[in-house]
């Protein structure tokens, strides 16, 4: 029997084994699941024990199992074929642990496999190419993995979805791992983007706390506010970035000017030998009550990162733990076309005020190589009606890049 046939047999057996668990879950929870949800105790552990008892594949020798999963992972490098890797992680606990050990992060392999991959930095060498579809009727935005709808078609993989919710003094974009559930109490909730009244400043909230090492640095530096910043913010929201658009007081023509401060990523991540924080698993909701987060209950004024950074730059203070700052790449004026132009390398075809490219904004004292300063970390642009491309790379994650791009969809009368 060929390896492909054997793999198909394993997948069929997994489907049969999971049928009982799926029926039970559908009775209690009708929300869709397009990913491997993190283990949250209780029912998940009982289901895993049931699968281990019923599945004939659960007792394979670890060496043989690791070899099988390595062959599956190496042969399927893109979706939808990569769902075979996810199927291997769905068999039982032992299969899940070995699969997690075999599958590398997007920074290492350039592939998105599990939901946690969307919270991990992208590859360093080449960007991950995605596109966003806007649904005006429902005020929803869907992020797909692929070049464009025309090229990917039905083979596109849904990564994230967002729903725009207007309020009296602000606008929220709730981001979810699925396209049908945007509730903040759901385990499909990934985070949100919130704007101020004018639509000039946006705050990105992550449902997962930042890496422990960064949180300790935040307490020491007292600049990187990655914990909760307001008692009114739900417990699963952690401030990880802010996006600001400059006011266009004179109403001059030209693209929007923006900059982004990513509090959860230190500037040292883009220095030679630097490493960006990389979460390896989702935190359980019960684990969020830690001493480092208890300080979030104390009322503290929101720090103005812009004024802080300017004050420090005047004193020539440079620290490797300063947050990463991104700025939009300045376009050039094309005399023949009579418009502002940026080189999107064929990924953007329609002129729009929403189009932008973000590069790192660094101080000379940080000794960041010139090629790193000129490297486009995130680019976003229009290719058709309600269709936009999004290409991101290290040190941003798909979630962070998607949230930054969502800020471009909100109305900004003071910036245009």
Short mmCIF file of C-alpha atoms in Angstrom, two decimals:
data_model
loop_
_atom_site.label_atom_id
_atom_site.label_comp_id
_atom_site.label_asym_id
_atom_site.label_seq_id
_atom_site.Cartn_x
_atom_site.Cartn_y
_atom_site.Cartn_z
CA UNK A 1 0.00 0.00 0.00
CA UNK A 2 1.35 3.44 -0.93
CA UNK A 3 2.07 6.12 1.64
CA UNK A 4 -0.72 8.32 0.25
CA UNK A 5 -3.24 5.50 0.60
CA UNK A 6 -2.10 4.85 4.14
CA UNK A 7 -2.47 8.51 5.00
CA UNK A 8 -5.98 8.55 3.55
CA UNK A 9 -6.84 5.53 5.69
CA UNK A 10 -5.59 7.36 8.76
CA UNK A 11 -7.68 10.42 7.91
CA UNK A 12 -10.80 8.28 7.39
CA UNK A 13 -10.21 6.59 10.71
CA UNK A 14 -9.78 9.97 12.40
CA UNK A 15 -13.09 11.12 10.93
CA UNK A 16 -14.88 8.01 12.22
CA UNK A 17 -13.31 8.34 15.66
CA UNK A 18 -14.23 12.01 15.93
CA UNK A 19 -17.86 11.56 14.85
CA UNK A 20 -19.08 10.82 18.38
CA UNK A 21 -17.21 13.79 19.85
CA UNK A 22 -18.40 16.15 17.13
CA UNK A 23 -22.05 15.19 17.65
CA UNK A 24 -21.72 15.79 21.37
CA UNK A 25 -20.05 19.19 20.85
CA UNK A 26 -22.64 20.28 18.29
CA UNK A 27 -25.41 19.70 20.81
CA UNK A 28 -23.87 22.06 23.33
CA UNK A 29 -22.09 24.52 21.08
CA UNK A 30 -23.11 25.30 17.51
CA UNK A 31 -20.26 27.66 16.76
CA UNK A 32 -18.12 26.65 13.81
CA UNK A 33 -14.56 25.44 14.30
CA UNK A 34 -12.07 25.95 11.49
CA UNK A 35 -9.00 25.20 13.57
CA UNK A 36 -7.52 23.12 16.37
CA UNK A 37 -8.81 24.86 19.48
CA UNK A 38 -6.44 25.10 22.46
CA UNK A 39 -6.98 22.56 25.21
CA UNK A 40 -9.04 24.24 27.89
CA UNK A 41 -9.34 21.35 30.35
CA UNK A 42 -12.44 19.37 31.29
CA UNK A 43 -14.19 18.15 28.14
CA UNK A 44 -11.08 18.31 25.97
CA UNK A 45 -9.18 15.96 28.29
CA UNK A 46 -12.08 13.49 28.43
CA UNK A 47 -12.40 13.56 24.65
CA UNK A 48 -8.65 12.93 24.26
CA UNK A 49 -8.84 9.95 26.61
CA UNK A 50 -11.78 8.55 24.65
CA UNK A 51 -9.89 8.92 21.37
CA UNK A 52 -6.77 7.26 22.78
CA UNK A 53 -8.86 4.26 23.78
CA UNK A 54 -10.72 3.99 20.47
CA UNK A 55 -8.16 4.94 17.84
CA UNK A 56 -5.90 2.09 16.62
CA UNK A 57 -3.32 4.70 15.57
CA UNK A 58 -2.82 6.08 19.07
CA UNK A 59 -0.37 3.36 20.14
CA UNK A 60 2.16 3.66 17.33
CA UNK A 61 5.83 3.71 18.41
CA UNK A 62 7.01 7.32 18.85
CA UNK A 63 9.91 6.88 16.40
CA UNK A 64 7.60 5.57 13.66
CA UNK A 65 4.99 8.21 14.42
CA UNK A 66 7.55 11.01 14.23
CA UNK A 67 8.81 9.72 10.88
CA UNK A 68 5.26 9.56 9.48
CA UNK A 69 4.42 13.09 10.60
CA UNK A 70 7.71 14.44 9.23
CA UNK A 71 6.92 12.94 5.83
CA UNK A 72 3.40 14.41 5.88
CA UNK A 73 4.67 17.82 6.95
CA UNK A 74 7.42 17.86 4.33
CA UNK A 75 5.14 16.83 1.47
CA UNK A 76 2.32 19.31 2.15
CA UNK A 77 3.68 22.87 2.16
CA UNK A 78 0.52 24.79 1.19
CA UNK A 79 -3.22 24.73 1.76
CA UNK A 80 -5.48 22.83 1.31
CA UNK A 81 -2.95 19.98 1.39
CA UNK A 82 -1.63 21.20 4.74
CA UNK A 83 -4.85 20.13 6.39
CA UNK A 84 -3.28 16.66 6.52
CA UNK A 85 -0.83 18.02 9.08
CA UNK A 86 -3.73 19.40 11.12
CA UNK A 87 -5.43 16.02 10.86
CA UNK A 88 -2.36 14.36 12.38
CA UNK A 89 -2.57 16.73 15.35
CA UNK A 90 -6.26 15.82 15.78
CA UNK A 91 -5.79 12.12 16.47
CA UNK A 92 -4.88 12.22 20.16
CA UNK A 93 -2.61 13.89 22.68
CA UNK A 94 0.52 11.96 21.68
CA UNK A 95 0.00 12.75 18.00
CA UNK A 96 -0.67 16.39 18.85
CA UNK A 97 2.54 16.77 20.89
CA UNK A 98 4.73 15.14 18.24
CA UNK A 99 3.11 17.19 15.47
CA UNK A 100 3.69 20.39 17.43
CA UNK A 101 7.33 19.43 17.84
CA UNK A 102 7.76 18.66 14.13
CA UNK A 103 5.93 21.68 12.69
CA UNK A 104 8.10 24.81 12.68
CA UNK A 105 7.03 28.40 13.18
CA UNK A 106 6.25 30.68 10.19
CA UNK A 107 9.55 32.46 10.81
CA UNK A 108 11.42 29.19 10.26
CA UNK A 109 9.42 27.53 7.48
CA UNK A 110 7.23 30.28 5.99
CA UNK A 111 4.05 28.19 6.43
CA UNK A 112 0.92 28.77 8.48
CA UNK A 113 -0.42 25.60 10.04
CA UNK A 114 -2.10 26.06 13.43
CA UNK A 115 -4.02 29.02 14.89
CA UNK A 116 -1.03 29.92 17.06
CA UNK A 117 0.87 30.50 13.80
CA UNK A 118 -1.25 33.63 13.34
CA UNK A 119 0.22 35.07 16.55
CA UNK A 120 3.83 34.21 15.61
CA UNK A 121 6.24 36.38 13.56
CA UNK A 122 6.32 35.90 9.81
CA UNK A 123 9.32 34.71 7.79
CA UNK A 124 12.45 36.84 7.48
CA UNK A 125 13.34 36.13 3.84
CA UNK A 126 10.07 36.52 1.92
CA UNK A 127 6.66 37.90 2.98
CA UNK A 128 3.55 35.80 3.45
CA UNK A 129 1.08 36.95 0.80
CA UNK A 130 -2.59 37.31 1.77
CA UNK A 131 -5.66 39.21 0.65
CA UNK A 132 -8.61 40.82 2.43
CA UNK A 133 -12.23 40.74 1.24
CA UNK A 134 -14.57 43.44 2.51
CA UNK A 135 -18.28 42.75 2.87
CA UNK A 136 -19.99 46.15 3.01
CA UNK A 137 -23.45 44.78 3.79
CA UNK A 138 -22.33 43.01 6.97
CA UNK A 139 -19.35 45.27 7.83
CA UNK A 140 -17.06 42.25 7.94
CA UNK A 141 -13.53 41.70 6.68
CA UNK A 142 -12.01 38.31 5.89
CA UNK A 143 -8.29 37.60 5.65
CA UNK A 144 -7.33 34.76 3.31
CA UNK A 145 -4.02 33.08 2.58
CA UNK A 146 -3.21 33.43 -1.11
CA UNK A 147 -2.26 35.82 -3.88
CA UNK A 148 -5.77 36.96 -4.84
CA UNK A 149 -9.31 35.55 -5.19
CA UNK A 150 -8.84 35.15 -8.95
CA UNK A 151 -5.68 33.05 -8.54
CA UNK A 152 -6.57 31.16 -5.36
CA UNK A 153 -10.30 30.61 -5.96
CA UNK A 154 -11.84 28.02 -3.65
CA UNK A 155 -8.36 26.98 -2.52
CA UNK A 156 -8.05 30.08 -0.31
CA UNK A 157 -7.60 29.44 3.39
CA UNK A 158 -9.49 31.68 5.83
CA UNK A 159 -7.05 32.95 8.46
CA UNK A 160 -8.90 35.66 10.37
CA UNK A 161 -12.15 37.62 10.20
CA UNK A 162 -13.19 40.96 11.67
CA UNK A 163 -16.49 42.73 12.22
CA UNK A 164 -16.82 46.52 12.41
CA UNK A 165 -18.92 47.75 15.33
CA UNK A 166 -19.68 51.47 15.53
CA UNK A 167 -20.12 53.10 18.93
CA UNK A 168 -20.94 56.62 20.05
CA UNK A 169 -17.34 57.73 20.63
CA UNK A 170 -15.29 55.00 18.94
CA UNK A 171 -15.25 52.15 16.46
CA UNK A 172 -14.31 48.55 17.24
CA UNK A 173 -13.06 45.86 14.88
CA UNK A 174 -13.48 42.51 16.63
CA UNK A 175 -11.13 39.91 15.22
CA UNK A 176 -11.93 36.18 15.30
CA UNK A 177 -10.40 32.94 14.06
CA UNK A 178 -13.72 32.11 12.35
CA UNK A 179 -16.08 34.18 10.24
CA UNK A 180 -19.27 33.56 12.19
CA UNK A 181 -18.48 34.24 15.86
CA UNK A 182 -17.19 37.64 17.04
CA UNK A 183 -18.11 37.35 20.71
CA UNK A 184 -15.31 38.39 23.08
CA UNK A 185 -16.09 35.54 25.47
CA UNK A 186 -15.65 32.87 22.79
CA UNK A 187 -12.46 30.84 22.43
CA UNK A 188 -12.42 31.91 18.78
CA UNK A 189 -11.84 35.54 19.83
CA UNK A 190 -8.37 36.72 18.74
CA UNK A 191 -8.40 40.41 19.71
CA UNK A 192 -9.74 43.74 18.54
CA UNK A 193 -8.88 47.16 17.17
CA UNK A 194 -10.38 50.28 18.76
CA UNK A 195 -10.30 53.84 17.38
CA UNK A 196 -10.70 57.20 19.04
CA UNK A 197 -13.50 59.62 18.18
CA UNK A 198 -11.67 61.26 15.24
CA UNK A 199 -10.36 58.02 13.82
CA UNK A 200 -6.77 59.24 14.12
CA UNK A 201 -5.49 56.86 16.80
CA UNK A 202 -6.10 53.12 17.08
CA UNK A 203 -5.25 50.66 19.83
CA UNK A 204 -4.66 46.98 19.09
CA UNK A 205 -5.72 44.55 21.81
CA UNK A 206 -4.63 40.92 21.84
CA UNK A 207 -6.64 38.21 23.60
CA UNK A 208 -3.37 36.60 24.71
CA UNK A 209 -0.87 38.24 27.09
CA UNK A 210 2.62 38.93 25.72
CA UNK A 211 5.59 36.72 26.42
CA UNK A 212 6.63 36.61 30.12
CA UNK A 213 10.09 38.01 29.43
CA UNK A 214 8.64 41.07 27.75
CA UNK A 215 6.18 41.66 30.58
CA UNK A 216 9.00 41.80 33.11
CA UNK A 217 10.82 44.28 30.90
CA UNK A 218 7.67 46.35 30.71
CA UNK A 219 7.59 46.64 34.49
CA UNK A 220 11.22 47.68 34.60
CA UNK A 221 11.07 50.16 31.74
CA UNK A 222 7.59 51.41 32.64
CA UNK A 223 7.10 52.35 28.98
CA UNK A 224 5.78 49.29 27.24
CA UNK A 225 2.22 49.03 28.53
CA UNK A 226 1.24 45.56 27.34
CA UNK A 227 -1.10 44.87 30.26
CA UNK A 228 -4.64 46.16 30.48
CA UNK A 229 -4.85 49.93 30.30
CA UNK A 230 -8.41 50.58 31.41
CA UNK A 231 -10.80 48.97 33.92
CA UNK A 232 -13.50 49.11 31.23
CA UNK A 233 -11.56 46.84 28.89
CA UNK A 234 -12.52 43.15 29.17
CA UNK A 235 -10.08 40.82 30.90
CA UNK A 236 -8.96 39.16 27.67
CA UNK A 237 -7.67 42.33 26.02
CA UNK A 238 -4.02 43.32 26.24
CA UNK A 239 -2.67 46.47 24.64
CA UNK A 240 0.05 45.38 22.20
CA UNK A 241 0.24 48.24 19.66
CA UNK A 242 -1.02 51.69 18.71
CA UNK A 243 -1.52 53.11 15.21
CA UNK A 244 -1.60 56.89 14.72
CA UNK A 245 -2.50 58.95 11.65
CA UNK A 246 -1.25 62.53 11.32
CA UNK A 247 -3.84 65.27 11.01
CA UNK A 248 -4.09 66.96 7.62
CA UNK A 249 -4.84 70.47 8.81
CA UNK A 250 -4.03 72.18 5.51
CA UNK A 251 -6.02 69.64 3.48
CA UNK A 252 -3.08 68.99 1.16
CA UNK A 253 -3.35 66.22 -1.39
CA UNK A 254 -1.35 63.08 -0.83
CA UNK A 255 -1.34 59.74 0.98
CA UNK A 256 -2.07 59.40 4.66
CA UNK A 257 0.88 59.62 7.00
CA UNK A 258 0.90 57.05 9.75
CA UNK A 259 3.16 55.39 12.25
CA UNK A 260 2.70 52.32 14.43
CA UNK A 261 4.25 51.57 17.83
CA UNK A 262 4.30 47.83 18.56
CA UNK A 263 4.71 47.62 22.33
CA UNK A 264 4.94 43.82 22.32
CA UNK A 265 8.00 43.74 20.01
CA UNK A 266 11.31 45.30 21.13
CA UNK A 267 13.42 47.24 18.65
CA UNK A 268 16.19 44.69 19.21
CA UNK A 269 14.12 42.20 17.18
CA UNK A 270 15.33 43.78 13.91
CA UNK A 271 18.93 44.17 15.05
CA UNK A 272 21.55 41.62 14.05
CA UNK A 273 20.91 38.46 16.04
CA UNK A 274 17.65 39.84 17.44
CA UNK A 275 14.66 37.64 18.18
CA UNK A 276 11.00 38.63 18.26
CA UNK A 277 8.68 37.24 20.98
CA UNK A 278 7.15 34.00 19.71
CA UNK A 279 4.26 32.38 21.63
CA UNK A 280 4.20 28.61 21.31
CA UNK A 281 0.72 27.92 22.64
CA UNK A 282 -2.45 29.65 23.75
CA UNK A 283 -2.85 30.54 27.41
CA UNK A 284 -5.84 29.13 29.24
CA UNK A 285 -8.29 31.76 30.53
CA UNK A 286 -7.70 30.53 34.07
CA UNK A 287 -4.00 31.28 33.82
CA UNK A 288 -4.50 34.99 33.25
CA UNK A 289 -4.76 35.75 36.96
CA UNK A 290 -1.03 36.08 37.50
CA UNK A 291 0.86 38.55 39.72
CA UNK A 292 2.15 40.44 36.71
CA UNK A 293 -1.42 41.06 35.54
CA UNK A 294 -2.82 42.05 38.91
CA UNK A 295 -1.41 45.51 38.38
CA UNK A 296 -3.89 45.96 35.55
CA UNK A 297 -6.64 46.51 38.10
CA UNK A 298 -4.96 49.68 39.30
CA UNK A 299 -6.18 52.82 37.57
CA UNK A 300 -3.27 54.32 35.69
CA UNK A 301 -3.25 57.08 33.08
CA UNK A 302 -2.64 55.95 29.53
CA UNK A 303 0.94 56.79 28.58
CA UNK A 304 1.43 58.96 25.53
CA UNK A 305 4.02 56.92 23.67
CA UNK A 306 4.54 59.61 21.05
CA UNK A 307 5.50 62.30 23.54
CA UNK A 308 7.56 59.80 25.53
CA UNK A 309 9.56 58.70 22.52
CA UNK A 310 10.16 62.31 21.46
CA UNK A 311 11.37 63.27 24.90
CA UNK A 312 13.76 60.36 25.00
CA UNK A 313 15.09 61.04 21.51
CA UNK A 314 15.93 64.58 22.58
CA UNK A 315 18.02 63.14 25.41
CA UNK A 316 19.66 60.65 23.01
CA UNK A 317 18.52 57.68 25.08
CA UNK A 318 18.52 54.43 23.13
CA UNK A 319 17.49 51.11 24.59
CA UNK A 320 17.17 47.69 23.02
CA UNK A 321 13.91 47.23 24.89
CA UNK A 322 12.28 50.26 23.29
CA UNK A 323 9.15 49.25 21.33
CA UNK A 324 9.39 48.73 17.59
CA UNK A 325 8.20 51.79 15.67
CA UNK A 326 6.96 51.51 12.08
CA UNK A 327 6.37 54.39 9.68
CA UNK A 328 4.85 54.50 6.23
CA UNK A 329 7.35 54.61 3.42
CA UNK A 330 7.38 58.01 1.74
CA UNK A 331 5.97 57.83 -1.83
CA UNK A 332 7.42 59.74 -4.76
CA UNK A 333 5.51 62.09 -7.04
CA UNK A 334 5.20 60.84 -10.63
CA UNK A 335 5.14 63.79 -13.02
CA UNK A 336 3.68 61.90 -15.97
CA UNK A 337 0.95 60.16 -13.99
CA UNK A 338 0.40 63.16 -11.71
CA UNK A 339 0.04 61.01 -8.62
CA UNK A 340 1.95 59.61 -5.67
CA UNK A 341 3.60 56.26 -6.41
CA UNK A 342 5.08 53.38 -4.43
CA UNK A 343 6.67 50.21 -5.77
CA UNK A 344 4.35 47.40 -4.67
CA UNK A 345 6.02 44.94 -7.07
CA UNK A 346 2.78 44.16 -8.87
CA UNK A 347 0.77 43.37 -5.74
CA UNK A 348 -1.32 46.59 -5.89
CA UNK A 349 -3.11 47.70 -9.06
CA UNK A 350 -5.64 50.35 -7.97
CA UNK A 351 -4.70 53.79 -6.65
CA UNK A 352 -6.18 54.44 -3.22
CA UNK A 353 -5.51 56.62 -0.21
CA UNK A 354 -5.59 53.41 1.84
CA UNK A 355 -2.47 51.95 0.18
CA UNK A 356 0.66 51.99 2.32
CA UNK A 357 4.01 50.34 3.03
CA UNK A 358 5.49 50.21 6.53
CA UNK A 359 9.21 50.20 7.31
CA UNK A 360 11.10 50.40 10.59
CA UNK A 361 11.80 53.83 12.08
CA UNK A 362 15.01 53.56 14.12
CA UNK A 363 17.49 55.89 15.76
CA UNK A 364 21.09 55.95 14.47
CA UNK A 365 22.43 54.90 17.88
CA UNK A 366 20.71 51.49 17.58
CA UNK A 367 23.05 50.40 14.75
CA UNK A 368 20.34 48.74 12.68
CA UNK A 369 21.63 47.76 9.20
CA UNK A 370 20.48 49.95 6.33
CA UNK A 371 18.91 47.00 4.49
CA UNK A 372 16.76 46.28 7.53
CA UNK A 373 15.61 49.89 7.68
CA UNK A 374 14.59 49.84 4.01
CA UNK A 375 12.90 46.44 4.14
CA UNK A 376 9.11 46.63 3.80
CA UNK A 377 7.64 44.84 6.82
CA UNK A 378 3.97 45.28 5.87
CA UNK A 379 2.31 46.44 2.70
CA UNK A 380 -1.39 46.87 2.00
CA UNK A 381 -3.15 47.96 -1.17
CA UNK A 382 -6.22 47.75 -3.34
CA UNK A 383 -6.54 45.42 -6.34
CA UNK A 384 -10.28 45.59 -7.01
CA UNK A 385 -13.65 46.50 -5.57
CA UNK A 386 -13.54 45.49 -1.90
CA UNK A 387 -10.43 43.36 -2.52
CA UNK A 388 -7.08 44.28 -0.95
CA UNK A 389 -3.73 42.54 -0.69
CA UNK A 390 -1.75 42.24 2.55
CA UNK A 391 1.87 41.04 2.63
CA UNK A 392 3.65 40.82 5.96
CA UNK A 393 6.96 39.51 7.24
CA UNK A 394 9.11 39.31 10.36
CA UNK A 395 8.77 40.62 13.06
CA UNK A 396 5.00 41.15 12.63
CA UNK A 397 2.48 38.36 13.01
CA UNK A 398 -0.58 37.84 10.84
CA UNK A 399 -2.83 39.09 13.64
CA UNK A 400 -0.82 42.28 14.15
CA UNK A 401 -0.59 42.94 10.41
CA UNK A 402 -4.33 42.37 9.91
CA UNK A 403 -5.19 44.72 12.78
CA UNK A 404 -2.95 47.47 11.37
CA UNK A 405 -4.58 47.11 7.94
CA UNK A 406 -8.06 47.28 9.48
CA UNK A 407 -7.22 50.76 10.76
CA UNK A 408 -7.05 51.92 7.14
CA UNK A 409 -10.73 51.01 6.59
CA UNK A 410 -12.10 53.36 9.23
CA UNK A 411 -13.29 56.82 8.23
CA UNK A 412 -10.68 59.56 8.82
CA UNK A 413 -12.13 62.95 7.79
CA UNK A 414 -9.40 64.80 9.71
CA UNK A 415 -6.59 63.02 7.89
CA UNK A 416 -7.66 63.39 4.28
#
